[in-house]
Amino acid sequence: MNKPKILVVEDDKAVRNLITTTLETQGYLYHTAATGSTSILEATSQQPDVVILDLGLPDIDGVDIIKKI
């Protein structure tokens, strides 16, 4: 069974690294974004199956990102 592609959107580098390290050890494919605007571009181009989204990003509110995706 294929594992889902995951987009991790987190501006805190330490938290982002913790999440991606965990995903990597479990064999998941993932992409990352540190800002809301980058996350929208990544979601459009990579078409992830799952988005792990920090709702408190500095540039765009996480709820607005959900609406745009």
Tab-separated table of N, CA and C in Angstrom:
chain	number	residue	atom	x	y	z
A	1	MET	N	0.829	-1.182	0.000
A	1	MET	CA	0.000	0.000	0.000
A	1	MET	C	0.877	1.251	0.000
A	2	ASN	N	0.540	2.205	-0.850
A	2	ASN	CA	1.304	3.445	-0.927
A	2	ASN	C	0.985	4.348	0.253
A	3	LYS	N	2.020	4.943	0.803
A	3	LYS	CA	1.826	5.892	1.898
A	3	LYS	C	1.481	7.250	1.303
A	4	PRO	N	0.680	8.030	2.018
A	4	PRO	CA	0.280	9.337	1.488
A	4	PRO	C	1.440	10.330	1.471
A	5	LYS	N	1.368	11.258	0.498
A	5	LYS	CA	2.312	12.380	0.460
A	5	LYS	C	1.831	13.407	1.475
A	6	ILE	N	2.767	13.953	2.239
A	6	ILE	CA	2.416	14.860	3.327
A	6	ILE	C	3.131	16.193	3.132
A	7	LEU	N	2.387	17.267	3.341
A	7	LEU	CA	2.963	18.610	3.354
A	7	LEU	C	2.986	19.082	4.803
A	8	VAL	N	4.171	19.419	5.286
A	8	VAL	CA	4.340	19.910	6.652
A	8	VAL	C	4.552	21.420	6.583
A	9	VAL	N	3.629	22.163	7.184
A	9	VAL	CA	3.703	23.624	7.191
A	9	VAL	C	3.931	24.072	8.632
A	10	GLU	N	5.140	24.522	8.894
A	10	GLU	CA	5.522	24.908	10.262
A	10	GLU	C	6.640	25.936	10.179
A	11	ASP	N	6.480	27.082	10.834
A	11	ASP	CA	7.509	28.113	10.776
A	11	ASP	C	8.629	27.902	11.795
A	12	ASP	N	8.382	27.146	12.841
A	12	ASP	CA	9.406	26.861	13.843
A	12	ASP	C	10.275	25.700	13.337
A	13	LYS	N	11.539	26.008	13.059
A	13	LYS	CA	12.427	25.015	12.446
A	13	LYS	C	12.583	23.761	13.300
A	14	ALA	N	12.689	23.911	14.619
A	14	ALA	CA	12.866	22.747	15.493
A	14	ALA	C	11.647	21.831	15.445
A	15	VAL	N	10.468	22.407	15.459
A	15	VAL	CA	9.239	21.613	15.390
A	15	VAL	C	9.121	20.942	14.024
A	16	ARG	N	9.428	21.704	12.972
A	16	ARG	CA	9.385	21.155	11.610
A	16	ARG	C	10.345	19.984	11.480
A	17	ASN	N	11.548	20.112	12.032
A	17	ASN	CA	12.531	19.020	11.972
A	17	ASN	C	12.062	17.791	12.746
A	18	LEU	N	11.441	18.000	13.893
A	18	LEU	CA	10.915	16.887	14.679
A	18	LEU	C	9.845	16.123	13.888
A	19	ILE	N	8.934	16.861	13.283
A	19	ILE	CA	7.865	16.226	12.503
A	19	ILE	C	8.438	15.476	11.308
A	20	THR	N	9.314	16.119	10.561
A	20	THR	CA	9.842	15.481	9.354
A	20	THR	C	10.745	14.296	9.676
A	21	THR	N	11.477	14.371	10.778
A	21	THR	CA	12.300	13.227	11.180
A	21	THR	C	11.415	12.029	11.503
A	22	THR	N	10.330	12.279	12.197
A	22	THR	CA	9.387	11.206	12.523
A	22	THR	C	8.774	10.620	11.259
A	23	LEU	N	8.371	11.477	10.340
A	23	LEU	CA	7.790	10.995	9.078
A	23	LEU	C	8.809	10.184	8.283
A	24	GLU	N	10.034	10.677	8.245
A	24	GLU	CA	11.095	10.001	7.489
A	24	GLU	C	11.379	8.609	8.050
A	25	THR	N	11.427	8.487	9.369
A	25	THR	CA	11.714	7.175	9.962
A	25	THR	C	10.595	6.168	9.691
A	26	GLN	N	9.397	6.677	9.401
A	26	GLN	CA	8.266	5.801	9.096
A	26	GLN	C	8.076	5.601	7.591
A	27	GLY	N	8.965	6.176	6.790
A	27	GLY	CA	8.946	5.957	5.349
A	27	GLY	C	7.958	6.804	4.570
A	28	TYR	N	7.493	7.909	5.136
A	28	TYR	CA	6.553	8.776	4.431
A	28	TYR	C	7.278	9.716	3.487
A	29	LEU	N	6.632	10.055	2.379
A	29	LEU	CA	7.103	11.093	1.478
A	29	LEU	C	6.541	12.404	1.985
A	30	TYR	N	7.370	13.435	2.061
A	30	TYR	CA	6.883	14.704	2.579
A	30	TYR	C	7.593	15.872	1.909
A	31	HIS	N	6.943	17.016	1.981
A	31	HIS	CA	7.502	18.295	1.563
A	31	HIS	C	7.281	19.243	2.722
A	32	THR	N	8.037	20.313	2.751
A	32	THR	CA	7.892	21.262	3.851
A	32	THR	C	7.694	22.677	3.324
A	33	ALA	N	7.094	23.486	4.166
A	33	ALA	CA	6.950	24.913	3.898
A	33	ALA	C	7.036	25.635	5.235
A	34	ALA	N	7.745	26.758	5.243
A	34	ALA	CA	7.923	27.514	6.480
A	34	ALA	C	6.999	28.721	6.566
A	35	THR	N	6.335	29.051	5.456
A	35	THR	CA	5.430	30.193	5.450
A	35	THR	C	4.105	29.794	4.806
A	36	GLY	N	3.107	30.602	5.068
A	36	GLY	CA	1.796	30.333	4.480
A	36	GLY	C	1.797	30.451	2.972
A	37	SER	N	2.457	31.481	2.452
A	37	SER	CA	2.471	31.667	0.998
A	37	SER	C	3.200	30.518	0.300
A	38	THR	N	4.281	30.044	0.894
A	38	THR	CA	4.998	28.897	0.331
A	38	THR	C	4.148	27.635	0.416
A	39	SER	N	3.380	27.503	1.476
A	39	SER	CA	2.546	26.308	1.627
A	39	SER	C	1.486	26.216	0.535
A	40	ILE	N	0.934	27.347	0.143
A	40	ILE	CA	-0.068	27.345	-0.925
A	40	ILE	C	0.569	26.914	-2.241
A	41	LEU	N	1.770	27.402	-2.521
A	41	LEU	CA	2.483	26.996	-3.740
A	41	LEU	C	2.812	25.504	-3.712
A	42	GLU	N	3.300	25.025	-2.567
A	42	GLU	CA	3.638	23.604	-2.436
A	42	GLU	C	2.398	22.723	-2.577
A	43	ALA	N	1.301	23.138	-1.968
A	43	ALA	CA	0.067	22.355	-2.045
A	43	ALA	C	-0.435	22.282	-3.479
A	44	THR	N	-0.296	23.375	-4.209
A	44	THR	CA	-0.734	23.403	-5.606
A	44	THR	C	0.155	22.545	-6.492
A	45	SER	N	1.454	22.655	-6.304
A	45	SER	CA	2.375	21.930	-7.187
A	45	SER	C	2.547	20.463	-6.802
A	46	GLN	N	2.563	20.143	-5.514
A	46	GLN	CA	2.834	18.775	-5.070
A	46	GLN	C	1.571	17.938	-4.854
A	47	GLN	N	0.435	18.589	-4.690
A	47	GLN	CA	-0.845	17.917	-4.453
A	47	GLN	C	-0.729	16.836	-3.366
A	48	PRO	N	-0.446	17.253	-2.138
A	48	PRO	CA	-0.298	16.275	-1.055
A	48	PRO	C	-1.641	15.639	-0.691
A	49	ASP	N	-1.555	14.473	-0.098
A	49	ASP	CA	-2.747	13.796	0.393
A	49	ASP	C	-3.147	14.316	1.773
A	50	VAL	N	-2.142	14.754	2.543
A	50	VAL	CA	-2.349	15.216	3.911
A	50	VAL	C	-1.526	16.486	4.123
A	51	VAL	N	-2.095	17.437	4.875
A	51	VAL	CA	-1.355	18.644	5.250
A	51	VAL	C	-1.330	18.735	6.766
A	52	ILE	N	-0.130	18.804	7.326
A	52	ILE	CA	0.046	19.079	8.748
A	52	ILE	C	0.340	20.571	8.818
A	53	LEU	N	-0.592	21.324	9.373
A	53	LEU	CA	-0.564	22.778	9.246
A	53	LEU	C	-0.532	23.481	10.595
A	54	ASP	N	0.451	24.340	10.761
A	54	ASP	CA	0.528	25.241	11.913
A	54	ASP	C	-0.474	26.367	11.653
A	55	LEU	N	-1.448	26.530	12.524
A	55	LEU	CA	-2.466	27.556	12.313
A	55	LEU	C	-1.968	28.958	12.633
A	56	GLY	N	-0.862	29.065	13.373
A	56	GLY	CA	-0.347	30.369	13.776
A	56	GLY	C	0.897	30.788	13.015
A	57	LEU	N	0.789	30.892	11.717
A	57	LEU	CA	1.933	31.317	10.904
A	57	LEU	C	2.031	32.842	10.890
A	58	PRO	N	3.228	33.381	10.700
A	58	PRO	CA	3.386	34.844	10.768
A	58	PRO	C	2.807	35.603	9.572
A	59	ASP	N	2.723	34.977	8.406
A	59	ASP	CA	2.293	35.733	7.223
A	59	ASP	C	0.827	35.533	6.848
A	60	ILE	N	0.292	34.342	7.017
A	60	ILE	CA	-1.099	34.041	6.666
A	60	ILE	C	-1.688	33.153	7.756
A	61	ASP	N	-2.894	33.438	8.145
A	61	ASP	CA	-3.590	32.615	9.124
A	61	ASP	C	-3.820	31.221	8.547
A	62	GLY	N	-3.621	30.185	9.361
A	62	GLY	CA	-3.774	28.806	8.899
A	62	GLY	C	-5.151	28.506	8.342
A	63	VAL	N	-6.191	29.097	8.919
A	63	VAL	CA	-7.558	28.878	8.425
A	63	VAL	C	-7.697	29.441	6.996
A	64	ASP	N	-7.049	30.575	6.734
A	64	ASP	CA	-7.088	31.141	5.375
A	64	ASP	C	-6.365	30.224	4.382
A	65	ILE	N	-5.305	29.581	4.828
A	65	ILE	CA	-4.594	28.623	3.974
A	65	ILE	C	-5.500	27.457	3.624
A	66	ILE	N	-6.222	26.956	4.620
A	66	ILE	CA	-7.154	25.851	4.375
A	66	ILE	C	-8.185	26.249	3.320
A	67	LYS	N	-8.721	27.444	3.431
A	67	LYS	CA	-9.712	27.933	2.471
A	67	LYS	C	-9.125	28.035	1.065
A	68	LYS	N	-7.878	28.498	0.960
A	68	LYS	CA	-7.243	28.662	-0.351
A	68	LYS	C	-6.878	27.321	-0.987
A	69	ILE	N	-6.484	26.367	-0.161
A	69	ILE	CA	-6.130	25.057	-0.696
A	69	ILE	C	-7.388	24.355	-1.134
